[in-house]
Amino acid sequence: MAYWLVKSDPDAYSWNDFEKDKETIWDGVRNYQARYNLKSMNKGDKVLYYHSQSDRAVVGVAKVSQEYFQDPTTKDDSWVAVKLKLLYKLNSPVTLSQIKSEPILSEISLIKQSRLSVMLLTAEEYLKILAMGV
DNA sequence: GCCAACGTTGGC
DNA sequence: GCCAACGTTGGC
């Protein structure tokens, strides 16, 4: 089982939108590294859901419910999407500044590669963020 | 709203 | 193949 973090601009698609849908197609990724990560996802992997831009916090947890397939938003078959199923919302969002202040999270891609939208987490990073959101 | 960082494009 | 120009993202 792997652990991931995906970013969404809440103005485009927020956790609230996700709660209404329960399951969503994670499409629109147009970055090679992010695509590689999408292709590496296995069904059942856990995914932290991060709000970028105005919010800048991890707000909830999802899981991969369908492995990668052709991105339906483009005819270009080199891009892929996955399906994510909502699991639960964190009791308290874990903000970017909290993440930055934790030494064991200092190597997290969220900080190191601020523009990457789909990234792999270690189990330690994943569990630490969950613990901070209780 | 600004700007730094980054990825992509296109001219050479 | 290099690199300047450009567009986009995301933090502040």
PDB file of C-alpha atoms (C1' of nucleotides) in Angstrom:
ATOM      1  CA  MET A   1       0.000   0.000   0.000  1.00  0.00           C
ATOM      2  CA  ALA A   2       1.316   3.395  -0.984  1.00  0.00           C
ATOM      3  CA  TYR A   3       0.433   6.851   0.293  1.00  0.00           C
ATOM      4  CA  TRP A   4      -0.100   9.898  -1.868  1.00  0.00           C
ATOM      5  CA  LEU A   5      -0.996  13.548  -1.645  1.00  0.00           C
ATOM      6  CA  VAL A   6      -3.006  15.341  -4.304  1.00  0.00           C
ATOM      7  CA  LYS A   7      -3.578  19.052  -4.597  1.00  0.00           C
ATOM      8  CA  SER A   8      -6.678  20.821  -5.647  1.00  0.00           C
ATOM      9  CA  ASP A   9      -7.390  24.478  -5.941  1.00  0.00           C
ATOM     10  CA  PRO A  10     -10.595  24.774  -3.866  1.00  0.00           C
ATOM     11  CA  ASP A  11     -11.899  27.373  -6.320  1.00  0.00           C
ATOM     12  CA  ALA A  12     -11.798  24.677  -8.999  1.00  0.00           C
ATOM     13  CA  TYR A  13     -12.796  21.576  -7.031  1.00  0.00           C
ATOM     14  CA  SER A  14     -12.993  21.645  -3.246  1.00  0.00           C
ATOM     15  CA  TRP A  15     -13.397  19.026  -0.549  1.00  0.00           C
ATOM     16  CA  ASN A  16     -17.031  20.138  -0.254  1.00  0.00           C
ATOM     17  CA  ASP A  17     -17.552  19.336  -3.916  1.00  0.00           C
ATOM     18  CA  PHE A  18     -15.897  15.988  -3.294  1.00  0.00           C
ATOM     19  CA  GLU A  19     -18.241  15.314  -0.349  1.00  0.00           C
ATOM     20  CA  LYS A  20     -21.224  15.828  -2.618  1.00  0.00           C
ATOM     21  CA  ASP A  21     -19.795  13.502  -5.265  1.00  0.00           C
ATOM     22  CA  LYS A  22     -18.304  10.865  -2.913  1.00  0.00           C
ATOM     23  CA  GLU A  23     -16.195   9.676  -5.817  1.00  0.00           C
ATOM     24  CA  THR A  24     -14.455  11.728  -8.464  1.00  0.00           C
ATOM     25  CA  ILE A  25     -12.298  11.359 -11.538  1.00  0.00           C
ATOM     26  CA  TRP A  26      -8.911  12.925 -10.875  1.00  0.00           C
ATOM     27  CA  ASP A  27      -8.245  14.283 -14.337  1.00  0.00           C
ATOM     28  CA  GLY A  28      -6.629  17.251 -15.986  1.00  0.00           C
ATOM     29  CA  VAL A  29      -3.080  16.401 -14.927  1.00  0.00           C
ATOM     30  CA  ARG A  30      -0.669  17.690 -17.584  1.00  0.00           C
ATOM     31  CA  ASN A  31       2.658  17.191 -15.933  1.00  0.00           C
ATOM     32  CA  TYR A  32       4.947  14.243 -16.580  1.00  0.00           C
ATOM     33  CA  GLN A  33       6.011  13.626 -13.032  1.00  0.00           C
ATOM     34  CA  ALA A  34       2.463  13.850 -11.771  1.00  0.00           C
ATOM     35  CA  ARG A  35       1.380  11.496 -14.545  1.00  0.00           C
ATOM     36  CA  TYR A  36       4.032   9.004 -13.551  1.00  0.00           C
ATOM     37  CA  ASN A  37       2.652   9.149 -10.018  1.00  0.00           C
ATOM     38  CA  LEU A  38      -0.921   8.643 -11.221  1.00  0.00           C
ATOM     39  CA  LYS A  39       0.203   5.566 -13.134  1.00  0.00           C
ATOM     40  CA  SER A  40       1.921   4.243 -10.034  1.00  0.00           C
ATOM     41  CA  MET A  41      -1.242   4.344  -7.935  1.00  0.00           C
ATOM     42  CA  ASN A  42      -2.822   1.060  -6.977  1.00  0.00           C
ATOM     43  CA  LYS A  43      -6.404   0.477  -6.021  1.00  0.00           C
ATOM     44  CA  GLY A  44      -6.791   0.934  -2.273  1.00  0.00           C
ATOM     45  CA  ASP A  45      -3.848   3.332  -1.862  1.00  0.00           C
ATOM     46  CA  LYS A  46      -4.529   6.171   0.545  1.00  0.00           C
ATOM     47  CA  VAL A  47      -4.566   9.746  -0.680  1.00  0.00           C
ATOM     48  CA  LEU A  48      -4.350  12.932   1.335  1.00  0.00           C
ATOM     49  CA  TYR A  49      -6.418  15.743  -0.124  1.00  0.00           C
ATOM     50  CA  TYR A  50      -4.747  19.130  -0.043  1.00  0.00           C
ATOM     51  CA  HIS A  51      -6.262  22.518  -0.774  1.00  0.00           C
ATOM     52  CA  SER A  52      -3.801  24.844  -2.481  1.00  0.00           C
ATOM     53  CA  GLN A  53      -4.048  28.580  -3.105  1.00  0.00           C
ATOM     54  CA  SER A  54      -6.455  30.239  -0.657  1.00  0.00           C
ATOM     55  CA  ASP A  55      -6.561  27.418   1.904  1.00  0.00           C
ATOM     56  CA  ARG A  56      -3.191  25.657   1.937  1.00  0.00           C
ATOM     57  CA  ALA A  57      -4.090  22.716   4.163  1.00  0.00           C
ATOM     58  CA  VAL A  58      -4.628  18.983   4.074  1.00  0.00           C
ATOM     59  CA  VAL A  59      -8.351  18.631   4.624  1.00  0.00           C
ATOM     60  CA  GLY A  60      -9.263  14.983   4.178  1.00  0.00           C
ATOM     61  CA  VAL A  61      -8.447  11.450   3.142  1.00  0.00           C
ATOM     62  CA  ALA A  62      -9.467   9.480   0.061  1.00  0.00           C
ATOM     63  CA  LYS A  63      -8.515   6.192  -1.505  1.00  0.00           C
ATOM     64  CA  VAL A  64      -7.792   5.107  -5.041  1.00  0.00           C
ATOM     65  CA  SER A  65     -10.930   3.366  -6.296  1.00  0.00           C
ATOM     66  CA  GLN A  66      -9.888   2.868  -9.904  1.00  0.00           C
ATOM     67  CA  GLU A  67      -6.402   2.653 -11.341  1.00  0.00           C
ATOM     68  CA  TYR A  68      -5.314   4.815 -14.252  1.00  0.00           C
ATOM     69  CA  PHE A  69      -7.165   5.106 -17.505  1.00  0.00           C
ATOM     70  CA  GLN A  70      -7.228   7.560 -20.388  1.00  0.00           C
ATOM     71  CA  ASP A  71      -8.004  11.067 -19.192  1.00  0.00           C
ATOM     72  CA  PRO A  72     -11.545  11.770 -20.435  1.00  0.00           C
ATOM     73  CA  THR A  73     -10.876  15.503 -20.662  1.00  0.00           C
ATOM     74  CA  THR A  74      -8.526  15.108 -23.628  1.00  0.00           C
ATOM     75  CA  LYS A  75      -8.274  13.076 -26.808  1.00  0.00           C
ATOM     76  CA  ASP A  76      -4.539  12.833 -26.323  1.00  0.00           C
ATOM     77  CA  ASP A  77      -4.099   9.272 -25.086  1.00  0.00           C
ATOM     78  CA  SER A  78      -0.843  10.053 -23.339  1.00  0.00           C
ATOM     79  CA  TRP A  79      -2.606  11.596 -20.354  1.00  0.00           C
ATOM     80  CA  VAL A  80      -4.324   9.601 -17.647  1.00  0.00           C
ATOM     81  CA  ALA A  81      -6.750   9.951 -14.761  1.00  0.00           C
ATOM     82  CA  VAL A  82      -7.664   7.848 -11.724  1.00  0.00           C
ATOM     83  CA  LYS A  83     -10.795   7.615  -9.610  1.00  0.00           C
ATOM     84  CA  LEU A  84     -10.729   8.674  -5.993  1.00  0.00           C
ATOM     85  CA  LYS A  85     -13.304   7.714  -3.402  1.00  0.00           C
ATOM     86  CA  LEU A  86     -13.871   9.922  -0.380  1.00  0.00           C
ATOM     87  CA  LEU A  87     -13.036   8.342   2.963  1.00  0.00           C
ATOM     88  CA  TYR A  88     -13.234  10.975   5.687  1.00  0.00           C
ATOM     89  CA  LYS A  89     -12.547  14.566   6.578  1.00  0.00           C
ATOM     90  CA  LEU A  90      -9.849  15.475   9.066  1.00  0.00           C
ATOM     91  CA  ASN A  91     -11.158  16.872  12.354  1.00  0.00           C
ATOM     92  CA  SER A  92      -8.795  19.763  11.963  1.00  0.00           C
ATOM     93  CA  PRO A  93      -7.096  20.692   8.711  1.00  0.00           C
ATOM     94  CA  VAL A  94      -3.315  20.388   8.734  1.00  0.00           C
ATOM     95  CA  THR A  95      -1.953  23.624   7.381  1.00  0.00           C
ATOM     96  CA  LEU A  96       1.083  24.101   5.219  1.00  0.00           C
ATOM     97  CA  SER A  97       2.751  26.127   7.973  1.00  0.00           C
ATOM     98  CA  GLN A  98       2.215  23.275  10.441  1.00  0.00           C
ATOM     99  CA  ILE A  99       3.741  20.879   7.942  1.00  0.00           C
ATOM    100  CA  LYS A 100       6.696  23.183   7.437  1.00  0.00           C
ATOM    101  CA  SER A 101       7.276  23.385  11.168  1.00  0.00           C
ATOM    102  CA  GLU A 102       7.573  19.603  11.609  1.00  0.00           C
ATOM    103  CA  PRO A 103      11.145  18.355  11.250  1.00  0.00           C
ATOM    104  CA  ILE A 104      10.091  14.884  10.092  1.00  0.00           C
ATOM    105  CA  LEU A 105       8.085  16.481   7.306  1.00  0.00           C
ATOM    106  CA  SER A 106      10.908  18.676   6.070  1.00  0.00           C
ATOM    107  CA  GLU A 107      11.654  16.403   3.100  1.00  0.00           C
ATOM    108  CA  ILE A 108       8.056  16.179   1.931  1.00  0.00           C
ATOM    109  CA  SER A 109       7.532  16.909  -1.756  1.00  0.00           C
ATOM    110  CA  LEU A 110       4.826  19.399  -0.862  1.00  0.00           C
ATOM    111  CA  ILE A 111       7.579  21.683   0.404  1.00  0.00           C
ATOM    112  CA  LYS A 112      10.438  20.578  -1.844  1.00  0.00           C
ATOM    113  CA  GLN A 113       8.466  20.668  -5.073  1.00  0.00           C
ATOM    114  CA  SER A 114       5.759  23.169  -4.472  1.00  0.00           C
ATOM    115  CA  ARG A 115       4.323  22.919  -7.965  1.00  0.00           C
ATOM    116  CA  LEU A 116       3.916  19.157  -8.145  1.00  0.00           C
ATOM    117  CA  SER A 117       0.237  18.260  -7.901  1.00  0.00           C
ATOM    118  CA  VAL A 118       0.412  14.494  -7.313  1.00  0.00           C
ATOM    119  CA  MET A 119       3.135  13.220  -5.024  1.00  0.00           C
ATOM    120  CA  LEU A 120       4.218  10.139  -3.151  1.00  0.00           C
ATOM    121  CA  LEU A 121       4.444  10.221   0.635  1.00  0.00           C
ATOM    122  CA  THR A 122       6.321   7.899   2.939  1.00  0.00           C
ATOM    123  CA  ALA A 123       4.256   5.991   5.497  1.00  0.00           C
ATOM    124  CA  GLU A 124       5.835   8.152   8.209  1.00  0.00           C
ATOM    125  CA  GLU A 125       4.837  11.368   6.493  1.00  0.00           C
ATOM    126  CA  TYR A 126       1.317  10.120   5.886  1.00  0.00           C
ATOM    127  CA  LEU A 127       0.807   8.933   9.458  1.00  0.00           C
ATOM    128  CA  LYS A 128       2.307  12.099  10.894  1.00  0.00           C
ATOM    129  CA  ILE A 129      -0.059  14.343   8.961  1.00  0.00           C
ATOM    130  CA  LEU A 130      -3.024  12.174   9.961  1.00  0.00           C
ATOM    131  CA  ALA A 131      -1.986  12.399  13.607  1.00  0.00           C
ATOM    132  CA  MET A 132      -1.760  16.183  13.317  1.00  0.00           C
ATOM    133  CA  GLY A 133      -5.294  16.307  11.913  1.00  0.00           C
ATOM    134  CA  VAL A 134      -7.025  14.431  14.725  1.00  0.00           C
TER     135      VAL A 134
ATOM    136  C1'  DG B   1      -1.904  41.193  -6.693  1.00  0.00           C
ATOM    137  C1'  DC B   2       2.841  40.067  -6.943  1.00  0.00           C
ATOM    138  C1'  DC B   3       6.522  37.290  -7.851  1.00  0.00           C
ATOM    139  C1'  DA B   4       9.563  33.156  -7.633  1.00  0.00           C
ATOM    140  C1'  DA B   5       9.940  28.638  -9.250  1.00  0.00           C
ATOM    141  C1'  DC B   6       9.225  25.599 -12.559  1.00  0.00           C
ATOM    142  C1'  DG B   7       7.891  23.341 -16.959  1.00  0.00           C
ATOM    143  C1'  DT B   8       7.244  23.864 -21.832  1.00  0.00           C
ATOM    144  C1'  DT B   9       7.984  25.773 -26.331  1.00  0.00           C
ATOM    145  C1'  DG B  10      10.383  27.263 -30.161  1.00  0.00           C
ATOM    146  C1'  DG B  11      14.276  29.537 -32.555  1.00  0.00           C
ATOM    147  C1'  DC B  12      18.783  28.825 -33.655  1.00  0.00           C
TER     148       DC B  12
ATOM    149  C1'  DG C   1      20.871  20.192 -28.023  1.00  0.00           C
ATOM    150  C1'  DC C   2      20.873  24.662 -25.871  1.00  0.00           C
ATOM    151  C1'  DC C   3      18.690  28.369 -23.959  1.00  0.00           C
ATOM    152  C1'  DA C   4      15.670  32.463 -23.948  1.00  0.00           C
ATOM    153  C1'  DA C   5      10.965  33.499 -23.776  1.00  0.00           C
ATOM    154  C1'  DC C   6       6.777  32.499 -22.160  1.00  0.00           C
ATOM    155  C1'  DG C   7       2.868  30.577 -19.434  1.00  0.00           C
ATOM    156  C1'  DT C   8       1.277  28.510 -15.210  1.00  0.00           C
ATOM    157  C1'  DT C   9       1.216  27.379 -10.436  1.00  0.00           C
ATOM    158  C1'  DG C  10       1.135  28.367  -5.852  1.00  0.00           C
ATOM    159  C1'  DG C  11       2.857  30.770  -1.658  1.00  0.00           C
ATOM    160  C1'  DC C  12       2.729  35.009   0.481  1.00  0.00           C
TER     161       DC C  12
END
